[in-house]
Coordinates of C-alpha atoms in Angstrom, one line a residue:
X1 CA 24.5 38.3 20.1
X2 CA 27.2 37.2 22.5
X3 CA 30.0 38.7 23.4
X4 CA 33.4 37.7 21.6
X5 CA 35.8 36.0 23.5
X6 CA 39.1 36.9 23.8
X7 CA 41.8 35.5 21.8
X8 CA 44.0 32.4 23.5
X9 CA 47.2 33.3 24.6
X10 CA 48.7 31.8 22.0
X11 CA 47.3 34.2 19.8
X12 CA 47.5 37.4 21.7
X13 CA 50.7 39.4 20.6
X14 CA 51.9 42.3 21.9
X15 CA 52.9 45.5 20.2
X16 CA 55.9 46.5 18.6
X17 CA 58.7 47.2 21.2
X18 CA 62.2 48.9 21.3
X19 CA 64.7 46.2 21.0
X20 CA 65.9 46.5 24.8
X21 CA 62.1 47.0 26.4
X22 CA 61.6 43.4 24.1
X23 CA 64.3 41.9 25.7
X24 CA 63.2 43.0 29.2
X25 CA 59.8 41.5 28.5
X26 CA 61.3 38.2 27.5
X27 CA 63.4 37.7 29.8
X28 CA 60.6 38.5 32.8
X29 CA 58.5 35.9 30.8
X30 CA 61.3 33.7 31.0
X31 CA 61.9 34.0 34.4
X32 CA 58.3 33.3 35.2
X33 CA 58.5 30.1 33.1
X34 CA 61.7 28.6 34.4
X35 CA 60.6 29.3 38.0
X36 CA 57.8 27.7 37.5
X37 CA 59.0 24.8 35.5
X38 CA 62.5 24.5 36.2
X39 CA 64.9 24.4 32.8
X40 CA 64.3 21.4 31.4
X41 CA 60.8 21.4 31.5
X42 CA 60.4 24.6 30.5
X43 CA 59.9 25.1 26.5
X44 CA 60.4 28.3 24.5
X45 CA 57.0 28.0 23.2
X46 CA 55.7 28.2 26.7
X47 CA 58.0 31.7 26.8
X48 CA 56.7 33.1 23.6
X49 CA 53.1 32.4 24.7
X50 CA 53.7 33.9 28.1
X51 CA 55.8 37.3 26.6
X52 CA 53.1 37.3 23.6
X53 CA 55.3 37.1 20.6
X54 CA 56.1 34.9 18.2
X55 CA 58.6 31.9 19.0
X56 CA 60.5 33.9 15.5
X57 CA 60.6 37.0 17.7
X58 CA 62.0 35.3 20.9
X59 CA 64.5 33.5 18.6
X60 CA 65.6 36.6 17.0
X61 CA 66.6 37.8 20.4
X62 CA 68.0 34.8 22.0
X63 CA 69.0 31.5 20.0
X64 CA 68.2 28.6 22.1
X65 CA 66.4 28.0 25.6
X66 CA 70.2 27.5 27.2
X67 CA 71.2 31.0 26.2
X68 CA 68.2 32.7 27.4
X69 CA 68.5 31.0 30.4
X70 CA 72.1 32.1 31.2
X71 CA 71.2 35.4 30.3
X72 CA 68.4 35.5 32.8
X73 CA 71.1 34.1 35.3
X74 CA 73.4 36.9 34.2
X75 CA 70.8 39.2 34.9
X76 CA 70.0 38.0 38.7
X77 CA 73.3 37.2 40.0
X78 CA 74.2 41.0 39.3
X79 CA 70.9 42.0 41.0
X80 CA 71.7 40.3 44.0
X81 CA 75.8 41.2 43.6
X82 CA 74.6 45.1 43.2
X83 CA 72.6 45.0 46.6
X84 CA 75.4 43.6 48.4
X85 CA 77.8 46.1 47.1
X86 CA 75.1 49.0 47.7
X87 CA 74.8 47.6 51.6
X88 CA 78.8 48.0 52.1
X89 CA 78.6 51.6 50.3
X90 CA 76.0 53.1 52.3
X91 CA 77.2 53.4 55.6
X92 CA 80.5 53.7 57.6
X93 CA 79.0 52.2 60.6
X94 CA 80.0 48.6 60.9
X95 CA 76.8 47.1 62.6
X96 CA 74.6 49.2 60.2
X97 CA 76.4 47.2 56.8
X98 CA 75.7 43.5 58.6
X99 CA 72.4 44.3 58.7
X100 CA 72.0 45.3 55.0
X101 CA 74.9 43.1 53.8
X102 CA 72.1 40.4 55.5
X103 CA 69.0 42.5 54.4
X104 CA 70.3 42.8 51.1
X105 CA 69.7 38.7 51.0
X106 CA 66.7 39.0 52.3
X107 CA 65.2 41.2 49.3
X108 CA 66.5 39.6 47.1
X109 CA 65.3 35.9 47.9
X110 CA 62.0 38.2 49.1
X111 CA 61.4 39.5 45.5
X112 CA 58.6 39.4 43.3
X113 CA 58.9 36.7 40.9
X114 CA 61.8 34.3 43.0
X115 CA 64.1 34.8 40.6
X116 CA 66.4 33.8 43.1
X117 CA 65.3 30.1 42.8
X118 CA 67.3 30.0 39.5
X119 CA 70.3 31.0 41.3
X120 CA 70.3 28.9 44.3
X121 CA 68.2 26.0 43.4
X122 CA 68.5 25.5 39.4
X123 CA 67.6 22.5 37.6
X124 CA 71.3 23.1 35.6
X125 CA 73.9 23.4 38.3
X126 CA 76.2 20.1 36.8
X127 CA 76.3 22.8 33.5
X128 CA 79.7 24.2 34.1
X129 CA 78.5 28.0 32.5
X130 CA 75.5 28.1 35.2
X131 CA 77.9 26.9 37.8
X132 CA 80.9 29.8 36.6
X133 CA 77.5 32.3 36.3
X134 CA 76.5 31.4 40.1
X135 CA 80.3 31.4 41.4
X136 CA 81.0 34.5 39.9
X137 CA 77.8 36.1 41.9
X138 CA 78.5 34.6 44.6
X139 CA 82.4 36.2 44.7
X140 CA 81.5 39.3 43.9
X141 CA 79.3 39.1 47.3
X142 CA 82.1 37.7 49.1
X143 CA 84.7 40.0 47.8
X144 CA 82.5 43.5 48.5
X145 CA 81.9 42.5 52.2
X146 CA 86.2 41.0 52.4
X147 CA 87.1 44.6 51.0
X148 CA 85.6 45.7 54.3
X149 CA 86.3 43.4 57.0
X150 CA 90.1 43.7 55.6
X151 CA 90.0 47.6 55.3
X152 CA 88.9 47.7 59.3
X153 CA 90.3 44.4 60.9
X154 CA 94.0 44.8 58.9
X155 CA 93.3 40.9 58.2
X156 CA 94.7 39.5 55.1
X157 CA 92.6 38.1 52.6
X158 CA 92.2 34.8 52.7
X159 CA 91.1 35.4 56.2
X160 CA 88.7 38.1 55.1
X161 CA 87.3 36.3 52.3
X162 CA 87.1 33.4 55.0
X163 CA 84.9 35.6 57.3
X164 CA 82.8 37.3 54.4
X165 CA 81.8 34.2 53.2
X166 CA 80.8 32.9 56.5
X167 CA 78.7 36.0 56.3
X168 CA 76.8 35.2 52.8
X169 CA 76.6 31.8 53.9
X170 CA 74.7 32.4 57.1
X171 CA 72.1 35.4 55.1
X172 CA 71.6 32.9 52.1
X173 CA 70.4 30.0 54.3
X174 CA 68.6 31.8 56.8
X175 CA 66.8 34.2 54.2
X176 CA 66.0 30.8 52.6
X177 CA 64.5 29.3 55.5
X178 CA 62.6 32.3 56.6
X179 CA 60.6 32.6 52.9
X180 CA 57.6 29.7 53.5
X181 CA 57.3 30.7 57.0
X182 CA 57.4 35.2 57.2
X183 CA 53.8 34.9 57.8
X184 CA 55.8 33.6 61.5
X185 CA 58.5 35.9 61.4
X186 CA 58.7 39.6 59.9
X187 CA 61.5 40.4 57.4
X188 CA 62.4 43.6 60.0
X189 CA 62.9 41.0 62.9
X190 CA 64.6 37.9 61.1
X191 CA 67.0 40.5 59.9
X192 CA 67.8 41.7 63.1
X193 CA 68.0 38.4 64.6
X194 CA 70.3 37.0 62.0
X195 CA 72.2 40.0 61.5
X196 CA 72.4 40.3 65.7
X197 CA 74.0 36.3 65.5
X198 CA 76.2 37.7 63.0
X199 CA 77.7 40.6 64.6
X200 CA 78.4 38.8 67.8
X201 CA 81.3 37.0 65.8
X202 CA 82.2 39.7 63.6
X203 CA 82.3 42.7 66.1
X204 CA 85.1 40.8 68.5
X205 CA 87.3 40.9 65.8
X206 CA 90.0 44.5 66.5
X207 CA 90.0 47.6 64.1
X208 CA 93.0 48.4 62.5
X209 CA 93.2 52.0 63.4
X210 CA 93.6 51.4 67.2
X211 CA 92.7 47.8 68.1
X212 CA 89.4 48.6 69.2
X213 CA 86.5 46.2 68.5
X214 CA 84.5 46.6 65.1
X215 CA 81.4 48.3 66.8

């Protein structure tokens, strides 16, 4: 007698979950589907098979393939907000938060799954709710790491936001650049190098509270 085989994946289905753990799975099978395919490729039969649920149950959760995909995008951009915010909190030392404001980018484009691909290099950026998803992200970044250069340099906050951005900017592309190649490079040293660029510019700049530099 041989052995059975197991079902296809089309027919495997998972067990009943709490509404919020059933959301969390669909939206990781989501993000393994649009990652993989991009948006427009990707079909909400190809999310259902990979979560393991009916395309009723994945409908019953999210409506259409454009509003699960926001909400995915929702759901990154405030990872990667989060960790900036987190790298200005944890530290009053000035050099310490350029390396985890930088660090912070790293992670996240380092992460299991590159979620981050749907944030900085998705299929749907002409669609103007992806682009006010991404912006909004992206300001929150910007605005944690002004709040600080402005709170220590006294400069005013166009300039601040000027600076901060500079900062995102340079972690973004170089985290970016680093992924296909850290077999090269370790995370612990292109931090440090990117992070050491950084500072250079950042540290001239006087503190408030005396006119000293930054460091």
């Amino acid at each position: 007698m041989q052995p059975s085989r197991p079902a296809p994946a089309a027919n495997r289905r998972t067990a009943r979950l709490p509404r919020g753990a059933r959301r969390i799975q669909l939206l990781r099978a989501a993000q393994d589907v649009f990652v993989a395919q991009g948006f427009h490729a990707a079909a909400m039969d190809d999310i259902a098979d990979r979560a393991g649920v009916s395309k009723p149950v994945l409908y019953q959760h999210f409506p259409g393939k454009r509003e699960l995909y926001l909400a995915l995008l929702e759901e990154q951009v405030s990872e990667l907000a989060d960790r900036v915010a987190e790298a200005m909190a944890a530290t009053d030392n000035n050099r310490a938060r350029v390396d985890a404001a930088v660090g912070a980018y790293f992670d996240f484009i380092d992460a299991e799954g590159e979620a981050f691909r749907l944030v900085f290099e998705s299929d749907l950026r002409n669609d103007a709710d992806v682009r006010a998803i991404v912006d909004r992200g992206t300001g929150a970044c910007v605005e944690a790491i002004a709040e600080v250069i402005a709170a220590d340099t006294g400069a005013d906050a166009e300039r601040a936001l000027l600076l901060a951005s500079g900062l995102t900017g340079l972690a973004e592309a170089s985290a970016r650049w680093w992924l296909p190649r850290k077999g090269t490079v370790s995370r612990d040293e292109a931090v440090a190098l990117m992070s050491s660029l950084a500072w250079r510019g950042i540290s001239g700049f006087p503190r408030v509270d005396g006119g000293l530099p930054l460091d």
